[in-house]
Coordinates of C-alpha atoms in Angstrom, one line a residue:
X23 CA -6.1 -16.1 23.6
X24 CA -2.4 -15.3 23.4
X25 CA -1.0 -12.1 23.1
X26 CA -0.1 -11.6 19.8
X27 CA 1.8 -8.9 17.6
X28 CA 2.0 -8.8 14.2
X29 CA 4.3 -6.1 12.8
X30 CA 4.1 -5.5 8.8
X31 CA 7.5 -3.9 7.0
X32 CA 7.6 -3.1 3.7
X33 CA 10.9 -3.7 1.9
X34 CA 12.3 -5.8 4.3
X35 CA 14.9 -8.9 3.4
X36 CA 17.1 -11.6 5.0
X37 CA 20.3 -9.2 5.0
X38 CA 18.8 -6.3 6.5
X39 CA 18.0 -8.5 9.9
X40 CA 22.0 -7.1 10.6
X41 CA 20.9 -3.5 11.0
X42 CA 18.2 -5.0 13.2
X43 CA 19.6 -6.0 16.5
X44 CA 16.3 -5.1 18.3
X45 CA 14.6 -8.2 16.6
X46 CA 17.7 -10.0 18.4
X47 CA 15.6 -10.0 21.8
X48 CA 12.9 -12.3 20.9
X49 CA 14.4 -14.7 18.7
X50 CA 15.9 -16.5 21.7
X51 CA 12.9 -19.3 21.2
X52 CA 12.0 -18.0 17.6
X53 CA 12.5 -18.4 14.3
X54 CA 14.1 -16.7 10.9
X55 CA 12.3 -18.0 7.5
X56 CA 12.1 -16.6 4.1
X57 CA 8.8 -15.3 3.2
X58 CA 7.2 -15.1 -0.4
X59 CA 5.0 -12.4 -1.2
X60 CA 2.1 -12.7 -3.8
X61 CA 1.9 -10.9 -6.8
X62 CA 0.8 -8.1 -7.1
X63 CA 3.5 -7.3 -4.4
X64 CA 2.5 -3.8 -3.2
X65 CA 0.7 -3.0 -0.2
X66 CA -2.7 -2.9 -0.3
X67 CA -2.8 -6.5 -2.0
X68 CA -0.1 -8.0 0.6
X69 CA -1.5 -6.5 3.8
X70 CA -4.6 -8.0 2.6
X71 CA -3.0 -11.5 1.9
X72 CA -1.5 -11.3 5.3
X73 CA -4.6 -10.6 7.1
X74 CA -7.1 -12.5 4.8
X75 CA -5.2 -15.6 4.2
X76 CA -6.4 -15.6 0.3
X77 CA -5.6 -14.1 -2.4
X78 CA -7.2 -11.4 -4.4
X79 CA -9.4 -13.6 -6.1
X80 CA -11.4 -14.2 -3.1
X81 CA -10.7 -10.6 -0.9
X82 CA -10.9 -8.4 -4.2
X83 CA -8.0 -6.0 -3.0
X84 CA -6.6 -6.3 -6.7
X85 CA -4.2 -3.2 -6.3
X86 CA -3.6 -0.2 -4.3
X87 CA -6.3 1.5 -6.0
X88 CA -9.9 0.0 -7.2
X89 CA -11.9 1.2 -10.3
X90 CA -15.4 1.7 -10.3
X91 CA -16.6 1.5 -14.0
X92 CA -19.7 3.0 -12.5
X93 CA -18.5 5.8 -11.6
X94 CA -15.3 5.8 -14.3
X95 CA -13.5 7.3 -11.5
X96 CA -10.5 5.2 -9.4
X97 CA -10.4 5.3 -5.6
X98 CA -6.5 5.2 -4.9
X99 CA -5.7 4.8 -0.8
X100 CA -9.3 5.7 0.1
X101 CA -11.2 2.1 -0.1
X102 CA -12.7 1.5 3.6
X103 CA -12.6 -1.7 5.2
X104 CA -15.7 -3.1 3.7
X105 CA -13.5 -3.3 0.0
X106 CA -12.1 -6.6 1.6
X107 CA -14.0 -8.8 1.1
X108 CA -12.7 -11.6 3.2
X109 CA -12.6 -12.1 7.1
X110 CA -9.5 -10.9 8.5
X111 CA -7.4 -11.5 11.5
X112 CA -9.3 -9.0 13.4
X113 CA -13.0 -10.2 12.4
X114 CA -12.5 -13.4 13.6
X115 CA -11.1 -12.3 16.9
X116 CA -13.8 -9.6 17.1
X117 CA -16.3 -12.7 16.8
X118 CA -14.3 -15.2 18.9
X119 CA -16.7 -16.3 22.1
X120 CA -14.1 -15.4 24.6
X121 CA -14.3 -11.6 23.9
X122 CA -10.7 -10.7 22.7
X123 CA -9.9 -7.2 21.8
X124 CA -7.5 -6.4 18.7
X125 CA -5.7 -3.3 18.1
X126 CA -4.9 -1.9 14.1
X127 CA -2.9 0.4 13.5
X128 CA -2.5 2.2 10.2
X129 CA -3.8 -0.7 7.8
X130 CA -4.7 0.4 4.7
X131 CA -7.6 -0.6 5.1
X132 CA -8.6 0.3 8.6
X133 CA -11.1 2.7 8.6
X134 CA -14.5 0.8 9.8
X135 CA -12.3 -2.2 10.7
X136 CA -14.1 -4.6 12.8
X137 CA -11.6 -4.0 15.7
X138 CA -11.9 -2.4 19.4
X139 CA -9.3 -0.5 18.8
X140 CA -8.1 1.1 15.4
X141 CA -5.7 4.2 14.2
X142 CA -5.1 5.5 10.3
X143 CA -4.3 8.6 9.2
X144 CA -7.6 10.3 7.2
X145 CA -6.9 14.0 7.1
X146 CA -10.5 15.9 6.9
X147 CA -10.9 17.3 3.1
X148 CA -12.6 21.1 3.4
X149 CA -14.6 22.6 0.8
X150 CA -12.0 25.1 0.0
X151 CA -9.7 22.6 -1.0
X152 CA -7.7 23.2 2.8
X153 CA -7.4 19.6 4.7
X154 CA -7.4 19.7 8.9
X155 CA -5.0 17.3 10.2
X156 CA -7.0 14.3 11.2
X157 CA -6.9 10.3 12.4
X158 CA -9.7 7.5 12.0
X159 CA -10.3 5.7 15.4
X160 CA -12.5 3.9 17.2
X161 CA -13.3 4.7 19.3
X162 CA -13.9 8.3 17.7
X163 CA -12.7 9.9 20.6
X164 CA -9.1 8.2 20.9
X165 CA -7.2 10.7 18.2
X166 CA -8.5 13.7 20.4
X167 CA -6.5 11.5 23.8
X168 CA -3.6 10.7 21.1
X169 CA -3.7 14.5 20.3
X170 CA -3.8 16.0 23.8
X171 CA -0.4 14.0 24.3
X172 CA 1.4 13.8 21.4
X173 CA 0.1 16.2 19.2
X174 CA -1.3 15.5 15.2
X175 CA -0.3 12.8 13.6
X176 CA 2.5 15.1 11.1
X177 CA 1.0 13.7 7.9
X178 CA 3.2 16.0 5.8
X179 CA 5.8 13.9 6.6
X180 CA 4.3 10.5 5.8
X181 CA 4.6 10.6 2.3
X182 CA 5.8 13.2 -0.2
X183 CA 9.0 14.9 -0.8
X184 CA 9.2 16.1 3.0
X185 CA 9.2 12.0 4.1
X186 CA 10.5 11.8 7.5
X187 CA 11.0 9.7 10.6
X188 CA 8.5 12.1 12.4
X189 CA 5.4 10.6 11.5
X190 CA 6.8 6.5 12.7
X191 CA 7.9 8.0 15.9
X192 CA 4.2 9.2 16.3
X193 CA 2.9 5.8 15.4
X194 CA 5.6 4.0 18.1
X195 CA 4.3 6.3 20.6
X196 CA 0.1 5.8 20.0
X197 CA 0.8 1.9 19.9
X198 CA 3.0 2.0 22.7
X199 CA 0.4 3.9 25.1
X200 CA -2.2 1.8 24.0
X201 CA -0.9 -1.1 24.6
X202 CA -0.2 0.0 28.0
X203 CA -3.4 1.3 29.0
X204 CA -5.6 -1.3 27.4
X205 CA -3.1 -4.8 26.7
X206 CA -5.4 -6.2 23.8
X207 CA -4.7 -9.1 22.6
X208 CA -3.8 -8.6 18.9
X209 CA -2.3 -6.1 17.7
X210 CA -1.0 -5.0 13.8
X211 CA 1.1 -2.4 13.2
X212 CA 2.1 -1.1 10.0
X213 CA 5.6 0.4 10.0
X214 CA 5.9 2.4 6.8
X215 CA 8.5 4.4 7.5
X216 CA 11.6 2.4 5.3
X217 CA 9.7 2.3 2.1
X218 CA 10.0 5.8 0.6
X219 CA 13.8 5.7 1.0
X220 CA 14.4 2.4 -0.9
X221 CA 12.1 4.1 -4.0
X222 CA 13.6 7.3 -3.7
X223 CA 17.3 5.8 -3.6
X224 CA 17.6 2.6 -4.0
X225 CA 17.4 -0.8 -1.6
X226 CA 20.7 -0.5 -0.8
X227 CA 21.5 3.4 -0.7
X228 CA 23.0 5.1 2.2
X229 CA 20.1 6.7 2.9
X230 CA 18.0 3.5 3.2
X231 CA 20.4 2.0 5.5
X232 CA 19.8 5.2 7.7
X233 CA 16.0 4.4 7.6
X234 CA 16.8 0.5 8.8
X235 CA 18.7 2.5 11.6
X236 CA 15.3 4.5 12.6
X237 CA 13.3 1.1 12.1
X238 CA 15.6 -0.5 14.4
X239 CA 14.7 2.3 17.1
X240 CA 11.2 2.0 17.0
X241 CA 11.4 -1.7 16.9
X242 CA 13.5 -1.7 20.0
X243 CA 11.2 1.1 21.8
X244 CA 8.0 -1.1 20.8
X245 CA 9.6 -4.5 22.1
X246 CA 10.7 -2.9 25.2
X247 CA 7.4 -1.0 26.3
X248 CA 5.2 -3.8 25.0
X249 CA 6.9 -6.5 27.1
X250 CA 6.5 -4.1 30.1
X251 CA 3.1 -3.6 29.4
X252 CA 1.6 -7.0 29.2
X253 CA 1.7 -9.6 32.0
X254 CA 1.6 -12.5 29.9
X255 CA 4.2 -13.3 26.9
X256 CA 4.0 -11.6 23.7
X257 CA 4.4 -13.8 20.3
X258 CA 5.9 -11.2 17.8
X259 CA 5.5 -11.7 14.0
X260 CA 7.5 -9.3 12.1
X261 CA 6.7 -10.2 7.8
X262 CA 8.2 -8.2 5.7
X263 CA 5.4 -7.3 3.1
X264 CA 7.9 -7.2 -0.6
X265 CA 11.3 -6.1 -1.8
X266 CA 12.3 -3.0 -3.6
X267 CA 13.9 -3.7 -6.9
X268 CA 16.4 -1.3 -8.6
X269 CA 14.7 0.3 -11.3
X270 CA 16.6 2.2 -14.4
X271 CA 13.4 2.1 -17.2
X272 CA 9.8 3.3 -17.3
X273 CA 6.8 2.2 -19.6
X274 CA 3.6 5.0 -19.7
X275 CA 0.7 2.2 -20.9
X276 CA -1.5 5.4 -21.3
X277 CA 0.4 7.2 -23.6
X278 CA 0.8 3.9 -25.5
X279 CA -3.0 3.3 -25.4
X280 CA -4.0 6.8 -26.6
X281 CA -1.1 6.9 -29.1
X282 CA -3.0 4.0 -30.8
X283 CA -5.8 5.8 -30.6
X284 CA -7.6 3.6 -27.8
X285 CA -7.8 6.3 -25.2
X286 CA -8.8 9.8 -25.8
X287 CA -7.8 12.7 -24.2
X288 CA -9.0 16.3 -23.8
X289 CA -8.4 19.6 -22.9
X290 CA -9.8 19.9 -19.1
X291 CA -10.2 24.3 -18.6
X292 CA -13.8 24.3 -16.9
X293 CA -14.9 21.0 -18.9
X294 CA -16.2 17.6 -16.8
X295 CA -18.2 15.6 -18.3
X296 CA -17.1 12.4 -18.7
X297 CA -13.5 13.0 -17.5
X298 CA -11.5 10.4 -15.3
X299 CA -11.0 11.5 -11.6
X300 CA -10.8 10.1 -8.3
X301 CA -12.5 12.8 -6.2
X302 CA -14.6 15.1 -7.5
X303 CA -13.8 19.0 -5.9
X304 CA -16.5 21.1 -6.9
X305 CA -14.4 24.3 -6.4
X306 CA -11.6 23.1 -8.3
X307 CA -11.3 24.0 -12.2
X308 CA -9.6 20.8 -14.2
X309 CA -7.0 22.1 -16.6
X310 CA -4.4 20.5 -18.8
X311 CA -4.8 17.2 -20.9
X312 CA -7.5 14.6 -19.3
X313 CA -8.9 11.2 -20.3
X314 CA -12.3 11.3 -21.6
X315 CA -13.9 8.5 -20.5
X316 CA -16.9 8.8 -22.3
X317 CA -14.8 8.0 -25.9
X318 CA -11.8 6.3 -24.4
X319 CA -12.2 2.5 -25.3
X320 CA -9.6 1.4 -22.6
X321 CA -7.6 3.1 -19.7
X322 CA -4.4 2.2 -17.7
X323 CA -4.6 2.2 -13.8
X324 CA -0.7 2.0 -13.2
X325 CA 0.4 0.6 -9.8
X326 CA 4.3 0.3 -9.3
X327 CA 5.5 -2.1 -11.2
X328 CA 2.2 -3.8 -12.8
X329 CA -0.7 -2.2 -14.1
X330 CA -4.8 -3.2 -14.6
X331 CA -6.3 -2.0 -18.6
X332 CA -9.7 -1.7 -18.3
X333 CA -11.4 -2.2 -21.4
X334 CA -14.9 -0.7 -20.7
X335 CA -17.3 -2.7 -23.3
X336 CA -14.9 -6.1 -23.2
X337 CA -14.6 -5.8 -26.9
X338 CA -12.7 -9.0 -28.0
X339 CA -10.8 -7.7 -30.7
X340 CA -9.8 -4.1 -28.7
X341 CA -8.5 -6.6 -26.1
X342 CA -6.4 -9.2 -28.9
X343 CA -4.7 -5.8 -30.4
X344 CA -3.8 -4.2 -26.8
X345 CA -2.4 -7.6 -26.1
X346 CA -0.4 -7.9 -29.2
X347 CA 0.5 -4.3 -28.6
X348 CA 2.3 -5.0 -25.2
X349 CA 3.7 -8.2 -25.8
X350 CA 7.4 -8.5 -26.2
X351 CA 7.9 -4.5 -25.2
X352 CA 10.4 -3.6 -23.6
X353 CA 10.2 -3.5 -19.6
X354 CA 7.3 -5.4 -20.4
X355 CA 7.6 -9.0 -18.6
X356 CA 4.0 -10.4 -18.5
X357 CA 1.2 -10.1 -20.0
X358 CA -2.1 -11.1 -18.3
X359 CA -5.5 -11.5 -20.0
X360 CA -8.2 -14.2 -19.1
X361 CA -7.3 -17.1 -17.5
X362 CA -3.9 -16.0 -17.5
X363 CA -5.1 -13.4 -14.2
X364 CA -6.1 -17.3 -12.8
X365 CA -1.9 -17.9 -12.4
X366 CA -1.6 -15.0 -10.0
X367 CA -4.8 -15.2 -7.9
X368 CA -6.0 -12.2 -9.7
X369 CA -9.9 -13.4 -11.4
X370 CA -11.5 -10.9 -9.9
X371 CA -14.2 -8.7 -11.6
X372 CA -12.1 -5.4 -10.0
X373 CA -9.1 -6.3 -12.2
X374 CA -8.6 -5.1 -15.2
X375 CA -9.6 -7.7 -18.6
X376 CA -5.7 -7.5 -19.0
X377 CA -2.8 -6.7 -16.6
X378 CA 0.7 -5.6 -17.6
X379 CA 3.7 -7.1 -15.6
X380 CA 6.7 -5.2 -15.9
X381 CA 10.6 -6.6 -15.7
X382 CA 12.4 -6.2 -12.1
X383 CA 14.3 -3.6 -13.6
X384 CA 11.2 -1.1 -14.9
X385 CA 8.1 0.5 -13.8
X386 CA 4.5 2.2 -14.8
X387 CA 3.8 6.0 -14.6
X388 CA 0.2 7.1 -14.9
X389 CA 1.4 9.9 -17.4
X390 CA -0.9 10.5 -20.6
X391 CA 0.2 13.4 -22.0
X392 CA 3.1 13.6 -24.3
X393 CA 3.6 17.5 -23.2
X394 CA 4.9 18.5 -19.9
X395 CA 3.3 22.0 -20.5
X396 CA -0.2 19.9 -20.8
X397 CA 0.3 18.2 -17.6
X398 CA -2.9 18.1 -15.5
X399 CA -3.4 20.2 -12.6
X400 CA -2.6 17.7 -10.3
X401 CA 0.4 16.1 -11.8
X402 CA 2.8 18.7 -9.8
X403 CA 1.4 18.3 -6.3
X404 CA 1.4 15.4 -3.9
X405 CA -2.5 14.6 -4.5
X406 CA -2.6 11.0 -4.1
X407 CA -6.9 10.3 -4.0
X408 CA -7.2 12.6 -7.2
X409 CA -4.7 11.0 -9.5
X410 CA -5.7 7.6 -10.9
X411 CA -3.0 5.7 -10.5
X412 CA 0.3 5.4 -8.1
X413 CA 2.7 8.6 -8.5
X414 CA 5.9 7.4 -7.1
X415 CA 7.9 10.8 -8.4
X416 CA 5.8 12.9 -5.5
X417 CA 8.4 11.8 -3.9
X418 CA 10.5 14.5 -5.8
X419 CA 10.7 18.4 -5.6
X420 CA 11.3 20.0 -8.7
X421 CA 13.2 23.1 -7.6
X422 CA 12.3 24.8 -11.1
X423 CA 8.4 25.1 -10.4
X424 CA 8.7 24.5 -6.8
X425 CA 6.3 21.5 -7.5
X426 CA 6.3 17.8 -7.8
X427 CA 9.0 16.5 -10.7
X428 CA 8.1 14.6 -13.5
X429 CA 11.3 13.5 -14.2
X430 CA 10.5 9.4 -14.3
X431 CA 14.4 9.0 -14.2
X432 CA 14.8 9.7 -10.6
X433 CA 13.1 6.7 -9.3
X434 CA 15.8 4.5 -8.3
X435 CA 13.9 1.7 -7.1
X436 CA 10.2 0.1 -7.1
X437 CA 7.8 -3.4 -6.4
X438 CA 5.2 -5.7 -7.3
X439 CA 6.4 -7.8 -9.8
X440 CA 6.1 -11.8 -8.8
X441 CA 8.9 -13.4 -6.5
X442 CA 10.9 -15.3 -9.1
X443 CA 14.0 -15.7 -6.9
X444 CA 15.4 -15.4 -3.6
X445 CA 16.6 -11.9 -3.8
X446 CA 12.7 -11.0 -4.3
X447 CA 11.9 -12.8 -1.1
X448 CA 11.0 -10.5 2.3
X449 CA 11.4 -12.4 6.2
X450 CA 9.5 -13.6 8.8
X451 CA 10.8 -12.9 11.8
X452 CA 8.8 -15.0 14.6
X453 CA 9.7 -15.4 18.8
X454 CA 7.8 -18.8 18.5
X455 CA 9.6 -21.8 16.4
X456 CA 6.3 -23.6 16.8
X457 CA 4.2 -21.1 15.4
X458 CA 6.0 -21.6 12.0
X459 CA 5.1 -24.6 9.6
X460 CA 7.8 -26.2 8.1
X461 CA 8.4 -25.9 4.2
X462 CA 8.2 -22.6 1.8
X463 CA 6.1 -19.3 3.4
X464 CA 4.0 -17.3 1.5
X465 CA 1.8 -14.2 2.7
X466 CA -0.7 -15.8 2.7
X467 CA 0.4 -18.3 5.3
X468 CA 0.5 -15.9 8.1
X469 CA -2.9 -15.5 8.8
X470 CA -2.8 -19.3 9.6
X471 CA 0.1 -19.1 11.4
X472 CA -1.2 -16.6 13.7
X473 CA -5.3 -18.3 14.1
X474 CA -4.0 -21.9 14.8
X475 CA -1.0 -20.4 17.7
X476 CA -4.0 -18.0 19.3
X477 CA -5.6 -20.5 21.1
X478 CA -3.0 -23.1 21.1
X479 CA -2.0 -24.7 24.4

């Protein structure tokens, strides 16, 4: 097999190759093409595109989060590898008879990946609520080698208002002395690092230019050491996974829904029966307003710039009014029910029975409650497995309580609605003309790409 590299970027586009120059060193023989990502354009769903080569329909990766009506709880970040299910880059090298070895690094949805070689963040929960700074590898005992030479991965700084370059300089360095002690074959690497600036600030603020500046560093430090390490040539792929969008308007689908009396809503104190959580925390007392999902007769699982309404006993006529409800709002693009999920990729029993689409310039918040003072618990921390849905303002501090803001108006930019034009198209930057297929890209394309060059002579 060739040596392959496969480098995923979120928020990456055509005109921010110029504060790129690193990529400059292996396009001598390669290629620039525009690259379409599938809706729903977020992580989790792209990464899994990528990898797969299939939509959601077929790997059930439906969002960045996945409810179980079983459990009436949603699993945000935390879905293992098994959650795909559809072979993956690294399965079918795992399987190949010539015994190649793949590397993953930080996938979403790494942990039990079928690879030798494998590296995500999964900080240990304790029963007193205190986490231990912790990494998922295989083998297990490769985060206590990581550790002993670069210390713990700083997971502080990997999301939340305290975002830093700290934690991709950790992530250059772990790949980096992999790759040089053990050369496998294949190798993904998710560089994460540019994405909270672009939401924070905008696509094209100051600040995210600066992060493009840091992206170019590691870049250059990866291309450099890999190319040392290896004996035989490298092919690089470098997609960019979706584009940030500025945003100036928010929708709350919840509030909507329990304003028209669809979803109801409690006082938590020291009640729990029946109310919607992601991870249950026996020592923790729920306070502040909470679905009860016991009467509620449909729920909102907001992600970004979309969001999957779960209507729990597929009543007809619940789903015609919350249809009729949403159509034609404002910020409100799309509205998906039926067949209509069929356009996208998206028939998939884990998606909701209908699925909001915002407009480019909008997005979803989780919120339910109509009274900041009523806020749950967990609304003013960064607690991303315990709140159902994506909370893009944890990227805030409010300086009044010290905690996370809940002012939606600071988001400046967000993603996953469908790739209508070019502006909404990400890159593929590839060192190998040959390895790219003429005609138009999409995400789905690069798992192709990358099985029919492997073995290509």
């Amino acid at each position: 097999m060739k040596n392959i590299v496969l480098i995923s970027v979120p928020t990456l586009r055509r005109k921010d190759l110029q504060k790129l120059p690193a990529l400059n060193r292996i396009l001598q023989n390669g290629t620039v093409e525009d690259l379409t990502p599938s809706f729903p354009c977020v992580t989790c769903c792209v990464q899994a595109n990528m990898t797969t080569g299939v939509l959601p329909e077929k790997h059930g990766i439906v969002a960045n989060g996945l409810w179980q009506p079983e459990n009436k709880k949603v699993v945000m970040w935390t879905a293992t590898n098994q959650a795909v299910e559809s072979p993956q880059l690294w399965d079918m090298i795992y399987h190949h008879p010539d015994h190649p070895r793949s590397a993953v690094w930080f996938q979403l949805q790494a942990v039990e990946a079928e690879a030798e070689f494998v590296c995500t963040h999964k900080p240990i929960h304790n029963p007193d609520g205190t986490e231990t700074l912790w990494c998922y590898t295989r083998p297990v005992g490769l985060y206590g080698e990581f550790l002993e030479k670069f210390g713990h991965f700083p997971l502080h700084y990997y999301w939340g208002p305290m975002t830093n370059n700290a934690p991709a300089k950790w992530c250059v360095e772990t790949t980096c002395y992999l790759a040089e002690k053990e050369q496998p074959e294949f190798f993904y690497i998710y560089m994460s690092h540019p994405d909270c600036q672009a939401q924070r600030f905008g696509p094209d603020s100051p600040q995210q230019m600066e992060s493009l500046d840091e992206l170019n560093t590691a870049l250059d430090e990866i291309i450099t050491r890999f190319t040392a390490a290896y004996d035989r040539e490298i092919t690089w792929f470098i997609a960019g996974e979706y584009v940030v969008t500025d945003v100036d308007h928010v929708i709350f689908p919840n509030r909507i829904l329990r304003d028209a009396h669809f979803l109801s809503v409690e006082e938590g104190e020291t009640w729990k029966g029946g109310v919607l959580h992601s991870v249950a925390r026996d020592y923790e007392t729920f306070t502040g307003e909470l679905p009860n999902m016991d009467k509620s007769r449909a729920f909102a699982m907001c992600d970004h710039q979309f969001a999957h309404i779960y209507v729990p006993d597929h009543d007809s006529d619940v789903i015609r009014r919350i249809v009729e409800m949403f159509s034609g709002m404002e910020g409100v693009e799309e509205v998906l029910v039926g067949e209509d999920l069929m356009k996208y990729g998206l028939h998939h029993p884990r998606s909701g029975q209908i699925v909001l689409v915002s407009s480019p310039n909008s997005w979803m918040q989780y919120y339910w409650w109509n009274d900041d003072t009523k806020a749950p618990h967990y609304a003013r921390r960064v607690d991303i497995h315990q709140k159902p849905g994506y909370d893009a303002l944890e990227l805030f501090l409010d300086p009044v309580t010290k905690g996370i803001s809940l002012d939606t108006s600071l988001l400046k930019g967000s993603h996953g609605v469908p790739a209508r034009d070019l502006s909404q198209k990400t890159v593929l930057v590839c060192s190998s003309a040959e390895a790219v297929p003429e005609g138009e890209l999409r995400d789905v394309d690069v798992y192709k790409m990358i099985m029919d060059h492997a073995w290509k002579r």
